[in-house]
PDB file of C-alpha atoms and ligand atoms in Angstrom:
ATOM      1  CA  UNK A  35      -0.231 -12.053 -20.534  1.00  0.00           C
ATOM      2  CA  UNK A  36      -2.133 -15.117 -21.842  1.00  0.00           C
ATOM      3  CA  UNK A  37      -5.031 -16.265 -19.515  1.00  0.00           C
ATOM      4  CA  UNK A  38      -3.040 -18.631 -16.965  1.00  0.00           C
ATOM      5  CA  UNK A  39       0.181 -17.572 -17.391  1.00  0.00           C
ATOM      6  CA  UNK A  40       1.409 -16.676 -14.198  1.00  0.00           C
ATOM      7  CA  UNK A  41       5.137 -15.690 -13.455  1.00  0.00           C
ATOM      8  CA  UNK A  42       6.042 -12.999 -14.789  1.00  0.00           C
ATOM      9  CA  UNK A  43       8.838 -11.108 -13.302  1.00  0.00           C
ATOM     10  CA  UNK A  44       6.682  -8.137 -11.025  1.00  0.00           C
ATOM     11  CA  UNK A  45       5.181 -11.929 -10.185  1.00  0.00           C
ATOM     12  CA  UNK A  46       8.134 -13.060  -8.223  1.00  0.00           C
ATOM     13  CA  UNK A  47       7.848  -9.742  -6.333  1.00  0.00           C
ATOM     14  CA  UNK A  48       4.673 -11.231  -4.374  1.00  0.00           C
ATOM     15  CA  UNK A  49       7.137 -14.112  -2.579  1.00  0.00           C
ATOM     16  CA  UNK A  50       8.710 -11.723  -0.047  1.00  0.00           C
ATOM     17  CA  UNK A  51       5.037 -11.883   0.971  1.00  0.00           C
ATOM     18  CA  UNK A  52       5.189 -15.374   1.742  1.00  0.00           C
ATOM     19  CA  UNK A  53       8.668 -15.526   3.152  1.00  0.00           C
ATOM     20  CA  UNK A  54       7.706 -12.415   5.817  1.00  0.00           C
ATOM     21  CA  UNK A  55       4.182 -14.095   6.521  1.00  0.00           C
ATOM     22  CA  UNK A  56       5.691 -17.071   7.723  1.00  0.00           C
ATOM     23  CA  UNK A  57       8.143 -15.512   9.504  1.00  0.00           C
ATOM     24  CA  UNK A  58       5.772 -13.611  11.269  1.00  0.00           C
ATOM     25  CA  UNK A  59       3.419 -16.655  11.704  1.00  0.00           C
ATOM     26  CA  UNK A  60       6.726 -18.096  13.380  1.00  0.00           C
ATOM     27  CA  UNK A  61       6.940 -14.857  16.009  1.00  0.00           C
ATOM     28  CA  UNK A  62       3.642 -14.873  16.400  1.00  0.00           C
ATOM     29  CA  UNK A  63       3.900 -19.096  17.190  1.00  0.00           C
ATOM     30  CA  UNK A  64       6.547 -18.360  20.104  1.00  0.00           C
ATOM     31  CA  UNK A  65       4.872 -15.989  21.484  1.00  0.00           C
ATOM     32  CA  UNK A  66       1.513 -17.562  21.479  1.00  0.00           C
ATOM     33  CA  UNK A  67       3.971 -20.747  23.391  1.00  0.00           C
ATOM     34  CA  UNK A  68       5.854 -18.217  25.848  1.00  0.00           C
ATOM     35  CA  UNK A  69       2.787 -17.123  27.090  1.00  0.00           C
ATOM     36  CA  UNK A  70       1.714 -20.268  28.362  1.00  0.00           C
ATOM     37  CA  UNK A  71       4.624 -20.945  30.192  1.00  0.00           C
ATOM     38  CA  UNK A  72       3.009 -20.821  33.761  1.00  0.00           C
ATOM     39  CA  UNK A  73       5.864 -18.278  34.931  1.00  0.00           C
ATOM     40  CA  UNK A  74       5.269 -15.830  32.156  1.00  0.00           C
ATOM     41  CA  UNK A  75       1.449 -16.330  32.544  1.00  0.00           C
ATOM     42  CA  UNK A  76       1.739 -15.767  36.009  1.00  0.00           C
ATOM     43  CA  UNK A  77       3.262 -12.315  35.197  1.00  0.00           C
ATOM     44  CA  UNK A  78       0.934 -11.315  32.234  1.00  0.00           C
ATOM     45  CA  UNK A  79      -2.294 -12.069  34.879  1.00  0.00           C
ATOM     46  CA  UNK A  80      -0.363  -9.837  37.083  1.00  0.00           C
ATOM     47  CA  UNK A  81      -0.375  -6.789  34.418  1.00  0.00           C
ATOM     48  CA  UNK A  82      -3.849  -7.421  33.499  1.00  0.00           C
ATOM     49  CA  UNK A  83      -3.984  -9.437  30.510  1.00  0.00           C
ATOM     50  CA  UNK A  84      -6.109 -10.123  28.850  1.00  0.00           C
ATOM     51  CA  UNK A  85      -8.514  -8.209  30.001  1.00  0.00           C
ATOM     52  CA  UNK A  86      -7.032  -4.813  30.199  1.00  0.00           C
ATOM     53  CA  UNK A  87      -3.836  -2.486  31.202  1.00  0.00           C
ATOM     54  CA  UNK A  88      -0.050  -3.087  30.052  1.00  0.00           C
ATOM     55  CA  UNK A  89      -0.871  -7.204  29.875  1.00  0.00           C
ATOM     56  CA  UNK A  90      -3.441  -6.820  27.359  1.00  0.00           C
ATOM     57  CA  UNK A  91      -1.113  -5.031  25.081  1.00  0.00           C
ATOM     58  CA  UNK A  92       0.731  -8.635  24.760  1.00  0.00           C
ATOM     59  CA  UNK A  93      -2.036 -11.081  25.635  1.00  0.00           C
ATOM     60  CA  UNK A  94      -3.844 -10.684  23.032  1.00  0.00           C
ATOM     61  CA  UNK A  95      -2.982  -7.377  21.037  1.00  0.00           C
ATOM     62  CA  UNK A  96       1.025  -8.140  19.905  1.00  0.00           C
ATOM     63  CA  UNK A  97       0.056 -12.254  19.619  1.00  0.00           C
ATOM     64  CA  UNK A  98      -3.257 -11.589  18.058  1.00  0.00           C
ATOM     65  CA  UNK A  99      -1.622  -9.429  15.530  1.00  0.00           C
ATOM     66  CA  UNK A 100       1.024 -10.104  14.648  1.00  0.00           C
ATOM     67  CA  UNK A 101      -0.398 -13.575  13.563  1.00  0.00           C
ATOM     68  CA  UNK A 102      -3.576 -12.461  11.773  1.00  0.00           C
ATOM     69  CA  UNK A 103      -1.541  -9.277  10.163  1.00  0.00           C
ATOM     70  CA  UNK A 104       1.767 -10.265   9.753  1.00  0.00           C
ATOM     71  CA  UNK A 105       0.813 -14.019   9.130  1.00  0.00           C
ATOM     72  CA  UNK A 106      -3.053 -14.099   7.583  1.00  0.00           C
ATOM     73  CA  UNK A 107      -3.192 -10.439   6.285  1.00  0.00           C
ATOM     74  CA  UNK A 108      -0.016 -10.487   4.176  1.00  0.00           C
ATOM     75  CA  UNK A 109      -0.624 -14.248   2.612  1.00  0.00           C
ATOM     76  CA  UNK A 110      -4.067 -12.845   1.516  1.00  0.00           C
ATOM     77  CA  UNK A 111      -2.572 -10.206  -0.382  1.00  0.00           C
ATOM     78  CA  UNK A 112      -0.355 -12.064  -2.030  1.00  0.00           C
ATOM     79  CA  UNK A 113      -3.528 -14.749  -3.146  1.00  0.00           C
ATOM     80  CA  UNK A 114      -5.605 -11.877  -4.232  1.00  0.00           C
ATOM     81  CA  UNK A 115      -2.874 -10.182  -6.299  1.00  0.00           C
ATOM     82  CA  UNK A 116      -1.451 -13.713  -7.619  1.00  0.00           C
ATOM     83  CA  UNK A 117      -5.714 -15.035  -8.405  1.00  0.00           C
ATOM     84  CA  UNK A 118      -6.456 -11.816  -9.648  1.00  0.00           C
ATOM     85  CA  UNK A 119      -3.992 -11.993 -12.442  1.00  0.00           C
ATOM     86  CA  UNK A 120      -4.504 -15.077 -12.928  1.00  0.00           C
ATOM     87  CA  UNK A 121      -8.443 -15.268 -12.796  1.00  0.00           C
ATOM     88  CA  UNK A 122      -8.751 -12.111 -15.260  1.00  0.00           C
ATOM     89  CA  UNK A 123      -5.196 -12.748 -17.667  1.00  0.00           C
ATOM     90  CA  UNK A 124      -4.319  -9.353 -17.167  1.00  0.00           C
ATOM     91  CA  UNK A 125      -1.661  -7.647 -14.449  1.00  0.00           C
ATOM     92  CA  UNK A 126      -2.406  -5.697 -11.485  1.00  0.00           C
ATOM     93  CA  UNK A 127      -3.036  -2.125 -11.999  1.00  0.00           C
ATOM     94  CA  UNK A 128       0.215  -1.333 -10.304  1.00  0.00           C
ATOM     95  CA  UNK A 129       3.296  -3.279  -9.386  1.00  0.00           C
ATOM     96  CA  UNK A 130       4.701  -0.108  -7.397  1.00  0.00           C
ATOM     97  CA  UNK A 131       1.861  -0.113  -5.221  1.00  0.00           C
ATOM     98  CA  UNK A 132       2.127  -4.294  -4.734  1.00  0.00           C
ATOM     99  CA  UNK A 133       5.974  -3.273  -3.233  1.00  0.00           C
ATOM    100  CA  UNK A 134       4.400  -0.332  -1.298  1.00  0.00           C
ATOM    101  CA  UNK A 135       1.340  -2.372   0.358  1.00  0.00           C
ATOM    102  CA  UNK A 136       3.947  -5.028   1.259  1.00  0.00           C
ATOM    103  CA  UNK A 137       6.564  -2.338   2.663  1.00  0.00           C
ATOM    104  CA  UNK A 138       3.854  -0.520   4.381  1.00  0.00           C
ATOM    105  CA  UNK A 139       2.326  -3.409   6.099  1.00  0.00           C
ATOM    106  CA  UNK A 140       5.520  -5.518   6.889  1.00  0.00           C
ATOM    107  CA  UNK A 141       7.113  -1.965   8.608  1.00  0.00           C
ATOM    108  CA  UNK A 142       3.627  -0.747  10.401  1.00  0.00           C
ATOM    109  CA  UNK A 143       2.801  -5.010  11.634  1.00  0.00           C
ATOM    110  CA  UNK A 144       6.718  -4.868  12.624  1.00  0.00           C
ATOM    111  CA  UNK A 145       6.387  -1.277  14.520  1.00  0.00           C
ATOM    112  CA  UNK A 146       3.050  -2.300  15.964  1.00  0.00           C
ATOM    113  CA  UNK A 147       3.813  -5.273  17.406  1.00  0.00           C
ATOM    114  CA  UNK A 148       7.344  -4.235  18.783  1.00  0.00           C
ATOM    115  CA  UNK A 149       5.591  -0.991  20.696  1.00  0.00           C
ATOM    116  CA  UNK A 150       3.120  -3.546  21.990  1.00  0.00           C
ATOM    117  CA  UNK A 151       5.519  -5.860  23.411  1.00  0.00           C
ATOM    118  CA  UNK A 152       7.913  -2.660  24.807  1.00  0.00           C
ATOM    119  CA  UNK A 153       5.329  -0.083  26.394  1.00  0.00           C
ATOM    120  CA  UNK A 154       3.557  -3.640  27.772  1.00  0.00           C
ATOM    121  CA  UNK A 155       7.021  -4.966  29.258  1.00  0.00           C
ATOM    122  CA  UNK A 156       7.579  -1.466  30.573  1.00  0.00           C
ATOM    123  CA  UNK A 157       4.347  -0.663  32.075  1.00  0.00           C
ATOM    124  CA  UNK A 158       3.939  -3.621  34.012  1.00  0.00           C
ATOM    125  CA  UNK A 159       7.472  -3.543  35.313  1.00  0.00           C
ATOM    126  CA  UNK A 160       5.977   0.430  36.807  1.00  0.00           C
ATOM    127  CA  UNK A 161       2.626  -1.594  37.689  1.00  0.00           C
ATOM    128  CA  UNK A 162       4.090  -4.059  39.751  1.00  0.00           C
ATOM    129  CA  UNK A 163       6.339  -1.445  41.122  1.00  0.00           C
ATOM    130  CA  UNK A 164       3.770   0.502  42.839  1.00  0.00           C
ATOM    131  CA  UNK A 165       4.996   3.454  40.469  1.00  0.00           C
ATOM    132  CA  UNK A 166       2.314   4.937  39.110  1.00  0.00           C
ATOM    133  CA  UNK A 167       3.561   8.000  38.511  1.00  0.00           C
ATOM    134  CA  UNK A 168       5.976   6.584  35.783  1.00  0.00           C
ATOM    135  CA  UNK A 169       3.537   4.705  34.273  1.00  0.00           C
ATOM    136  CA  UNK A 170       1.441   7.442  33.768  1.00  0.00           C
ATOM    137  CA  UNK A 171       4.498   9.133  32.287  1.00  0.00           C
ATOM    138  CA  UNK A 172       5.413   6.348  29.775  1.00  0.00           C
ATOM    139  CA  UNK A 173       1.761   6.051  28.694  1.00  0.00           C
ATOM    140  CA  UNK A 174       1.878   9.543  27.482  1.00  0.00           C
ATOM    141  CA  UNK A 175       4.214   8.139  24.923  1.00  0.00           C
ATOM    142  CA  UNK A 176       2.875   4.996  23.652  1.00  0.00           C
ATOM    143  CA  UNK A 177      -0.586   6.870  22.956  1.00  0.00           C
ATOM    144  CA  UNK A 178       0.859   8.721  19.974  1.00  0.00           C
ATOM    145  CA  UNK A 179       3.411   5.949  19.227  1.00  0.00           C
ATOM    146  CA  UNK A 180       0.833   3.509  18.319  1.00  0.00           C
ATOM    147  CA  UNK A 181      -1.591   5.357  16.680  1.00  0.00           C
ATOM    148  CA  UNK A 182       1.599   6.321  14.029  1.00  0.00           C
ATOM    149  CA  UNK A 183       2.514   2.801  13.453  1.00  0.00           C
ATOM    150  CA  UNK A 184      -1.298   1.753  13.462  1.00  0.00           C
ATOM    151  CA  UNK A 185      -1.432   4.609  11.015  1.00  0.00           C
ATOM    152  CA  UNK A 186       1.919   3.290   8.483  1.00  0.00           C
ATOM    153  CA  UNK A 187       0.119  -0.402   9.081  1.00  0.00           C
ATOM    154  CA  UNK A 188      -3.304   0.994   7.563  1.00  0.00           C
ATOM    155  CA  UNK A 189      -1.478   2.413   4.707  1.00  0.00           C
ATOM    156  CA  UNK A 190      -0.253  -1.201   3.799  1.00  0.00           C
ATOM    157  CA  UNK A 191      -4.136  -2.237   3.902  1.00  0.00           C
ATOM    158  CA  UNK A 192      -5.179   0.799   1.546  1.00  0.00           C
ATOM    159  CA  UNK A 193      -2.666   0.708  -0.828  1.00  0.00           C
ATOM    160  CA  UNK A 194      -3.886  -2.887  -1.111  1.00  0.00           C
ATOM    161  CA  UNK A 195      -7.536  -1.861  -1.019  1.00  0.00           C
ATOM    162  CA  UNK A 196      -6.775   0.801  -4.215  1.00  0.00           C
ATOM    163  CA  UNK A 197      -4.639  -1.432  -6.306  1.00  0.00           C
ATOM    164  CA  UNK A 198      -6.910  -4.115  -6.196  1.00  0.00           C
ATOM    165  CA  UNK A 199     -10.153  -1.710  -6.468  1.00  0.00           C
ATOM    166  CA  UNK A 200      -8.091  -0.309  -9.735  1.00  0.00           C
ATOM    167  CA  UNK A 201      -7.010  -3.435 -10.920  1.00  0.00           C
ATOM    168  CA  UNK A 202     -11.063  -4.589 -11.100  1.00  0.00           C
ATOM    169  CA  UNK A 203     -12.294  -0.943 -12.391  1.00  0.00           C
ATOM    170  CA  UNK A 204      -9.757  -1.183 -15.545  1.00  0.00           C
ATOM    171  CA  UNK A 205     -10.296  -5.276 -16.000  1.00  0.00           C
ATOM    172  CA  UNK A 206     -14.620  -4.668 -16.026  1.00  0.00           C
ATOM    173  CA  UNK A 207     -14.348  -1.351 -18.334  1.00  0.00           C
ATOM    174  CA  UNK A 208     -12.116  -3.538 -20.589  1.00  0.00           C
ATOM    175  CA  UNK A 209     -14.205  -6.035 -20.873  1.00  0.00           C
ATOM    176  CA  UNK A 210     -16.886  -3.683 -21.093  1.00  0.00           C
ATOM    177  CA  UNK A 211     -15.831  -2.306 -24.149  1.00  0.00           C
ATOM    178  CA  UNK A 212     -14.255  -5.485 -25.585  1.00  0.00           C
TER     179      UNK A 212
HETATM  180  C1  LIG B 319      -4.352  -1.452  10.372  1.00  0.00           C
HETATM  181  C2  LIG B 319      -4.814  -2.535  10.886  1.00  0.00           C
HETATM  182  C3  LIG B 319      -5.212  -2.711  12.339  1.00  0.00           C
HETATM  183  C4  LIG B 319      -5.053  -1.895  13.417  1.00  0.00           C
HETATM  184  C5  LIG B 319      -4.434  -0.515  13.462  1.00  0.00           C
HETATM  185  C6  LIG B 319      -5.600  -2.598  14.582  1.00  0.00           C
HETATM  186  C7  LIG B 319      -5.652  -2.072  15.873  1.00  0.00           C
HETATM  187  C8  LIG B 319      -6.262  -2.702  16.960  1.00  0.00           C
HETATM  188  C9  LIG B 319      -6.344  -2.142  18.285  1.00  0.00           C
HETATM  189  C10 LIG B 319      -5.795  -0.775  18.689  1.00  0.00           C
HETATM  190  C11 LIG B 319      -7.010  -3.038  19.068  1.00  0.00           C
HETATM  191  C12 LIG B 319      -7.269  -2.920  20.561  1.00  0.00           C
HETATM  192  C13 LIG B 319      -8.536  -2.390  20.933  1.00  0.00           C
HETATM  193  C14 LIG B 319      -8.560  -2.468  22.471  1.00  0.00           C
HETATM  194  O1  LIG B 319      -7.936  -1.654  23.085  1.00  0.00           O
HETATM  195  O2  LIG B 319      -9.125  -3.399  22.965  1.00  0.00           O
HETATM  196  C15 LIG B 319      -7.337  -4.171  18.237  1.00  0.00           C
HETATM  197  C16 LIG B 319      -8.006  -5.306  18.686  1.00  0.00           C
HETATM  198  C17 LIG B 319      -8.171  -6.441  17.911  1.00  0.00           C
HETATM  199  N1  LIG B 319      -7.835  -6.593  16.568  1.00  0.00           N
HETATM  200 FE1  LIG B 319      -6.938  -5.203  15.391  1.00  0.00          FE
HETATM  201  N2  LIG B 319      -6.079  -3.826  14.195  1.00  0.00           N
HETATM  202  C18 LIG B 319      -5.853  -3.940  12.843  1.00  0.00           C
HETATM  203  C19 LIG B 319      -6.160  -5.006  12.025  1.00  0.00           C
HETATM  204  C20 LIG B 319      -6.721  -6.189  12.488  1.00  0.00           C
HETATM  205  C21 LIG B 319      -7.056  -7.331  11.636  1.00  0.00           C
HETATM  206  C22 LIG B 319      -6.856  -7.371  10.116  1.00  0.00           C
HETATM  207  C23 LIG B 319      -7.577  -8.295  12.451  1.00  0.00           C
HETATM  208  C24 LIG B 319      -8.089  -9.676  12.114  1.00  0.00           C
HETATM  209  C25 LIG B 319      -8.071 -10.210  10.908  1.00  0.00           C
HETATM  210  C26 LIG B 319      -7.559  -7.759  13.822  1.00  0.00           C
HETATM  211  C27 LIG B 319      -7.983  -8.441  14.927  1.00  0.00           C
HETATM  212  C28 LIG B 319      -8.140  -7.884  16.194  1.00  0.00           C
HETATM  213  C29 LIG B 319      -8.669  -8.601  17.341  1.00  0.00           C
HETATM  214  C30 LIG B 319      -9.121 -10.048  17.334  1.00  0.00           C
HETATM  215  C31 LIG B 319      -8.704  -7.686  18.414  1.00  0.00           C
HETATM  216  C32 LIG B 319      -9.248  -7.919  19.824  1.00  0.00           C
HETATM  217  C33 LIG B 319      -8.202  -8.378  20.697  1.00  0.00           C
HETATM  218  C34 LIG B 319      -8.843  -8.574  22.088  1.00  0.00           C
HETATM  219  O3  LIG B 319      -8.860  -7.637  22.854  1.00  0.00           O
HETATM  220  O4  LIG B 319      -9.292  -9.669  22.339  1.00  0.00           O
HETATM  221  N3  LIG B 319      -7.031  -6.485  13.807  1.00  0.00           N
HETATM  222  N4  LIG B 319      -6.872  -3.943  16.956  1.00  0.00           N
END
């Protein structure tokens, strides 16, 4: 690939990173507008957002990332895959691994943020029930939940963190011993 030449077909794979960035950024925007509606902030003060217990899961851990993940995180992999290859003329160690990273992150972001919003709806519901037997009960759950989909979410960001840290060992030794 000749210095500047940019689209080549594994190329075109990096715009389902765009399209699913901005339709996170999108979720991410309603949320961010729901939340201010004074009923709905009403109920996430009630639940303890944002300073703690099932409101904080929402307000701000599902709107904080499903924006900066889903949204910022995703369109940054995209630039560094798209400048790297540009920058250096040569392709990314691994055009597998640019699908996984995105597959990886889009499922974990997507997983995260919908356990967030579920075990946060459901807890409060037992908070402001008085039922804190159930809520103890339904805690138990999300505790291993989200550490799983935290877990397929940092996979996205390692995959990323290897191809690209590949991608610059093989460009420098080439040029090294060009
Ligand atoms: C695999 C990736 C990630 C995982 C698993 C993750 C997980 C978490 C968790 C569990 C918390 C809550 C800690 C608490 O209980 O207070 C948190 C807080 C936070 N995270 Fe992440 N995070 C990730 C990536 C990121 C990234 C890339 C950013 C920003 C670019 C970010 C921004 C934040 C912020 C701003 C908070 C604090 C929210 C607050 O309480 O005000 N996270 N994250």
């Amino acid at each position: 690939m000749k210095p500047g030449t940019t689209t080549t077909p594994d190329m075109k794979g990096l715009l389902k990173y765009l399209i699913a960035s901005a339709a996170f950024f999108f979720i991410g925007t309603v949320h961010g507008v729901i939340q201010v509606i004074p009923s709905v902030r009403a109920w996430l003060d009630s639940i303890g957002s944002p300073y703690g217990g099932p409101g904080h899961m929402i307000d701000p851990l599902a709107h904080a990332h499903i924006n900066v993940v889903g949204g910022v995180v995703l369109l940054c992999m995209a630039v560094t895959y798209y400048m790297f290859a540009t920058i250096s003329g040569r392709p990314i160690y691994s055009y597998r691994l640019v699908n996984h990273s995105f597959w990886w992150t889009t499922i974990g972001i997507s997983c995260f943020y919908s356990s967030l919003l579920f075990f946060g709806i459901l807890e409060g519901h037992y908070l402001l029930a008085h039922n804190s037997e159930a809520m103890e009960k339904i805690h138990h759950v999300y505790g291993p939940t989200i550490a799983t989909v935290a877990t397929v979410m940092g996979m996205g960001f390692w995959i990323f963190f290897a191809n690209i840290f590949m991608t610059a060992k093989r460009y420098f030794s080439q040029r090294h011993d060009a």
